[in-house]
Short mmCIF file of C-alpha atoms in Angstrom, two decimals:
data_model
loop_
_atom_site.label_atom_id
_atom_site.label_comp_id
_atom_site.label_asym_id
_atom_site.label_seq_id
_atom_site.Cartn_x
_atom_site.Cartn_y
_atom_site.Cartn_z
CA UNK C 1 18.58 -3.27 9.45
CA UNK C 2 19.83 -1.68 6.21
CA UNK C 3 17.46 -0.85 3.40
CA UNK C 4 17.32 -3.17 0.42
CA UNK C 5 19.66 -1.91 -2.32
CA UNK C 6 18.17 -0.56 -5.54
CA UNK C 7 19.82 1.39 -8.38
CA UNK C 8 19.20 5.10 -7.98
CA UNK C 9 17.94 5.48 -11.51
CA UNK C 10 16.98 3.47 -14.59
CA UNK C 11 15.91 4.88 -17.92
CA UNK C 12 14.55 3.63 -21.19
CA UNK C 13 12.80 4.72 -24.34
CA UNK C 14 9.09 4.17 -24.97
CA UNK C 15 8.41 0.59 -25.93
CA UNK C 16 11.60 -0.76 -24.40
CA UNK C 17 11.85 -3.08 -21.41
CA UNK C 18 13.69 -2.20 -18.24
CA UNK C 19 14.52 -4.16 -15.10
CA UNK C 20 14.96 -2.80 -11.59
CA UNK C 21 16.93 -4.90 -9.14
CA UNK C 22 16.46 -5.14 -5.39
CA UNK C 23 19.32 -6.70 -3.46
CA UNK C 24 18.81 -8.10 0.01
CA UNK C 25 20.31 -10.76 2.24
CA UNK C 26 19.75 -14.13 3.83
CA UNK C 27 17.55 -12.39 6.41
CA UNK C 28 14.99 -11.23 3.87
CA UNK C 29 14.92 -11.88 0.13
CA UNK C 30 17.05 -14.98 0.48
CA UNK C 31 14.52 -16.84 2.61
CA UNK C 32 11.12 -15.21 2.19
CA UNK C 33 8.82 -14.81 -0.81
CA UNK C 34 7.12 -11.79 0.75
CA UNK C 35 8.45 -9.32 -1.81
CA UNK C 36 6.34 -6.45 -3.10
CA UNK C 37 6.90 -3.56 -5.48
CA UNK C 38 5.37 -0.08 -5.33
CA UNK C 39 5.09 2.73 -7.85
CA UNK C 40 5.05 6.30 -6.54
CA UNK C 41 4.37 9.39 -8.61
CA UNK C 42 5.44 12.77 -7.17
CA UNK C 43 3.21 13.92 -4.34
CA UNK C 44 1.17 10.73 -4.41
CA UNK C 45 0.85 7.66 -2.23
CA UNK C 46 2.64 4.51 -3.34
CA UNK C 47 0.65 2.01 -5.41
CA UNK C 48 1.04 -1.75 -5.10
CA UNK C 49 2.25 -3.20 -8.41
CA UNK C 50 3.54 -6.67 -7.49
CA UNK C 51 3.17 -8.82 -4.36
CA UNK C 52 4.43 -12.24 -3.25
CA UNK C 53 7.34 -11.94 -5.72
CA UNK C 54 5.37 -12.11 -8.95
CA UNK C 55 1.63 -11.69 -8.35
CA UNK C 56 -0.20 -8.69 -9.82
CA UNK C 57 -3.16 -7.03 -8.10
CA UNK C 58 -6.30 -6.65 -10.16
CA UNK C 59 -6.04 -3.63 -12.44
CA UNK C 60 -2.25 -3.55 -12.71
CA UNK C 61 -0.96 -3.82 -16.27
CA UNK C 62 0.52 -7.13 -17.38
CA UNK C 63 3.52 -5.09 -18.55
CA UNK C 64 4.70 -5.27 -14.94
CA UNK C 65 6.26 -8.52 -13.78
CA UNK C 66 8.33 -9.63 -10.80
CA UNK C 67 10.81 -12.38 -10.06
CA UNK C 68 13.38 -13.42 -7.51
CA UNK C 69 16.65 -15.32 -7.56
CA UNK C 70 18.62 -15.89 -4.39
CA UNK C 71 18.95 -12.65 -2.45
CA UNK C 72 17.83 -10.44 -5.35
CA UNK C 73 14.36 -9.54 -6.57
CA UNK C 74 13.59 -7.84 -9.87
CA UNK C 75 10.79 -5.79 -11.37
CA UNK C 76 10.53 -5.73 -15.16
CA UNK C 77 8.49 -3.16 -17.03
CA UNK C 78 7.83 -4.17 -20.62
CA UNK C 79 6.67 -1.82 -23.35
CA UNK C 80 7.73 1.24 -21.35
CA UNK C 81 5.18 4.08 -21.46
CA UNK C 82 5.46 7.73 -20.40
CA UNK C 83 3.13 7.16 -17.44
CA UNK C 84 5.58 4.60 -16.05
CA UNK C 85 7.93 7.44 -15.14
CA UNK C 86 7.90 7.35 -11.33
CA UNK C 87 9.80 6.13 -8.30
CA UNK C 88 9.72 2.41 -7.57
CA UNK C 89 10.30 0.73 -4.22
CA UNK C 90 10.69 -2.91 -3.29
CA UNK C 91 9.91 -4.23 0.15
CA UNK C 92 10.28 -7.49 1.99
CA UNK C 93 9.56 -9.18 5.23
CA UNK C 94 12.76 -9.57 7.22
CA UNK C 95 13.69 -11.70 10.18
CA UNK C 96 15.69 -8.80 11.56
CA UNK C 97 14.27 -6.40 14.09
CA UNK C 98 12.82 -4.14 11.39
CA UNK C 99 10.13 -6.70 10.40
CA UNK C 100 9.50 -5.01 7.04
CA UNK C 101 12.28 -3.32 5.09
CA UNK C 102 11.92 -1.08 2.04
CA UNK C 103 14.36 -0.63 -0.80
CA UNK C 104 16.25 2.60 -1.38
CA UNK C 105 14.06 3.46 -4.35
CA UNK C 106 14.67 3.75 -8.09
CA UNK C 107 13.69 6.67 -10.28
CA UNK C 108 12.50 5.47 -13.67
CA UNK C 109 12.84 7.96 -16.50
CA UNK C 110 11.17 7.50 -19.87
CA UNK C 111 13.41 9.14 -22.44
CA UNK K 1 -14.00 0.44 -2.21
CA UNK K 2 -11.42 0.61 0.54
CA UNK K 3 -10.30 4.10 1.51
CA UNK K 4 -7.98 5.36 4.23
CA UNK K 5 -7.61 8.94 5.40
CA UNK K 6 -4.97 10.33 7.77
CA UNK K 7 -5.70 13.23 10.08
CA UNK K 8 -3.81 15.13 12.74
CA UNK K 9 -1.62 18.17 13.40
CA UNK K 10 0.78 19.20 10.67
CA UNK K 11 3.22 20.81 13.09
CA UNK K 12 4.68 19.32 16.27
CA UNK K 13 7.26 20.89 18.54
CA UNK K 14 10.52 19.07 19.30
CA UNK K 15 10.34 16.67 22.28
CA UNK K 16 6.54 16.58 22.06
CA UNK K 17 4.32 13.69 20.95
CA UNK K 18 3.08 13.24 17.38
CA UNK K 19 -0.46 11.85 17.13
CA UNK K 20 -2.20 10.79 13.93
CA UNK K 21 -5.43 8.95 13.19
CA UNK K 22 -6.38 6.89 10.15
CA UNK K 23 -10.07 6.54 9.33
CA UNK K 24 -10.95 3.45 7.30
CA UNK K 25 -13.95 2.97 5.02
CA UNK K 26 -14.86 0.01 2.88
CA UNK K 27 -13.25 -2.45 5.30
CA UNK K 28 -13.30 -3.05 9.02
CA UNK K 29 -10.34 -2.66 11.36
CA UNK K 30 -11.89 -5.66 13.11
CA UNK K 31 -11.24 -7.82 10.03
CA UNK K 32 -9.11 -10.90 10.62
CA UNK K 33 -7.61 -10.71 7.13
CA UNK K 34 -6.04 -7.26 7.38
CA UNK K 35 -3.22 -5.64 9.30
CA UNK K 36 -3.16 -1.87 9.67
CA UNK K 37 0.18 -0.16 9.20
CA UNK K 38 1.85 3.22 9.45
CA UNK K 39 4.63 4.09 7.01
CA UNK K 40 6.56 7.35 6.71
CA UNK K 41 8.65 9.14 4.10
CA UNK K 42 10.97 12.04 4.96
CA UNK K 43 10.97 14.77 2.30
CA UNK K 44 12.89 13.63 -0.76
CA UNK K 45 13.75 10.28 0.78
CA UNK K 46 12.56 6.69 0.86
CA UNK K 47 9.86 4.79 2.73
CA UNK K 48 10.14 3.46 6.27
CA UNK K 49 7.70 1.04 7.88
CA UNK K 50 6.76 2.14 11.40
CA UNK K 51 4.51 -0.65 12.63
CA UNK K 52 1.17 -2.41 12.41
CA UNK K 53 -1.75 -3.47 14.54
CA UNK K 54 -4.08 -6.44 14.12
CA UNK K 55 -7.73 -6.65 15.09
CA UNK K 56 -6.81 -8.57 18.23
CA UNK K 57 -4.87 -5.54 19.40
CA UNK K 58 -1.53 -7.22 18.89
CA UNK K 59 1.06 -4.97 17.31
CA UNK K 60 4.55 -5.07 15.86
CA UNK K 61 6.94 -2.16 15.49
CA UNK K 62 10.14 -1.34 13.67
CA UNK K 63 12.79 -1.87 16.32
CA UNK K 64 14.45 1.43 15.42
CA UNK K 65 11.32 3.26 16.63
CA UNK K 66 9.73 0.81 19.06
CA UNK K 67 10.74 2.67 22.22
CA UNK K 68 8.75 5.73 21.06
CA UNK K 69 5.85 4.26 19.05
CA UNK K 70 2.36 3.08 19.96
CA UNK K 71 -0.32 2.03 17.49
CA UNK K 72 -3.87 1.55 18.76
CA UNK K 73 -7.33 0.61 17.46
CA UNK K 74 -10.73 2.24 17.89
CA UNK K 75 -13.16 -0.29 16.49
CA UNK K 76 -16.22 1.85 17.31
CA UNK K 77 -14.95 4.53 14.91
CA UNK K 78 -13.21 2.13 12.50
CA UNK K 79 -9.95 3.96 13.09
CA UNK K 80 -6.39 3.23 14.11
CA UNK K 81 -3.91 5.69 15.51
CA UNK K 82 -0.20 6.39 15.78
CA UNK K 83 1.61 8.11 18.60
CA UNK K 84 5.33 8.89 18.39
CA UNK K 85 6.91 10.44 21.45
CA UNK K 86 9.95 12.65 21.94
CA UNK K 87 10.03 13.77 18.32
CA UNK K 88 12.96 15.51 16.69
CA UNK K 89 13.48 17.14 13.31
CA UNK K 90 14.41 13.68 11.99
CA UNK K 91 10.77 12.67 12.43
CA UNK K 92 9.62 15.26 9.88
CA UNK K 93 7.97 13.21 7.15
CA UNK K 94 4.86 12.41 5.21
CA UNK K 95 3.03 9.79 7.26
CA UNK K 96 0.92 7.21 5.42
CA UNK K 97 -1.54 4.71 6.81
CA UNK K 98 -2.02 1.53 4.80
CA UNK K 99 -3.81 -1.80 4.79
CA UNK K 100 -1.48 -4.79 4.85
CA UNK K 101 -2.79 -8.14 3.67
CA UNK K 102 0.30 -9.63 5.33
CA UNK K 103 3.67 -10.22 3.76
CA UNK K 104 4.43 -6.55 2.99
CA UNK K 105 1.35 -6.40 0.75
CA UNK K 106 0.19 -2.83 1.32
CA UNK K 107 -2.73 -2.78 -1.09
CA UNK K 108 -4.52 0.39 0.00
CA UNK K 109 -2.93 3.62 1.21
CA UNK K 110 -4.09 6.94 2.57
CA UNK K 111 -3.04 10.06 0.70
CA UNK K 112 -0.45 10.87 3.34
CA UNK K 113 -0.09 13.79 5.72
CA UNK K 114 3.01 15.93 6.20
CA UNK K 115 4.11 16.35 9.79
CA UNK K 116 6.81 18.91 10.45
CA UNK K 117 8.74 18.92 13.71
CA UNK K 118 9.77 22.47 14.48
CA UNK K 119 9.51 25.08 17.17
#
């Protein structure tokens, strides 16, 4: 089971919006809505930002939103802030033998 | 407030068995609404799901590791554990325990513990 494909890096200026893509297949993103997104700062544990494609846990800023179309999921960060600089990972349930598969990770840089 | 804390040796010799424990507070490993997972991250690399266990004792593992992995529950101590046998340098990673509300929804994580495989 290959990891879900994410761009290695995405950057933006404060206040801008950026979108991170997560490309999967008909074994995962194409058939299941179990897609989550995690933010990870250096040396820290990942933090759940989005689950079930577009739901936000309590306490997560409304600047974070998720969507899915076909085999690709997306995380959009609106009004980019310096504290958003981190690594972001998508994950999905998969019908393959891996059960859960993570994305390759995207480093977000705030210019 | 749900908290998870990993514990175990930070150094394991090649071919030996890695053993880690996750102590849970603020929730019960006997809950029927939570799955308890292990996830790892090699230095400088991405995340890999290892497996989970449910309160019934049923478990599910990543097929790439299933021949070497066992996850177990200790309800009396509100803990769950990971054993990974026949380790190699490729198993060097930060190991996280996490609560899964099903559907890849890992909503609470431990801080992670670095395990190095080396002689």
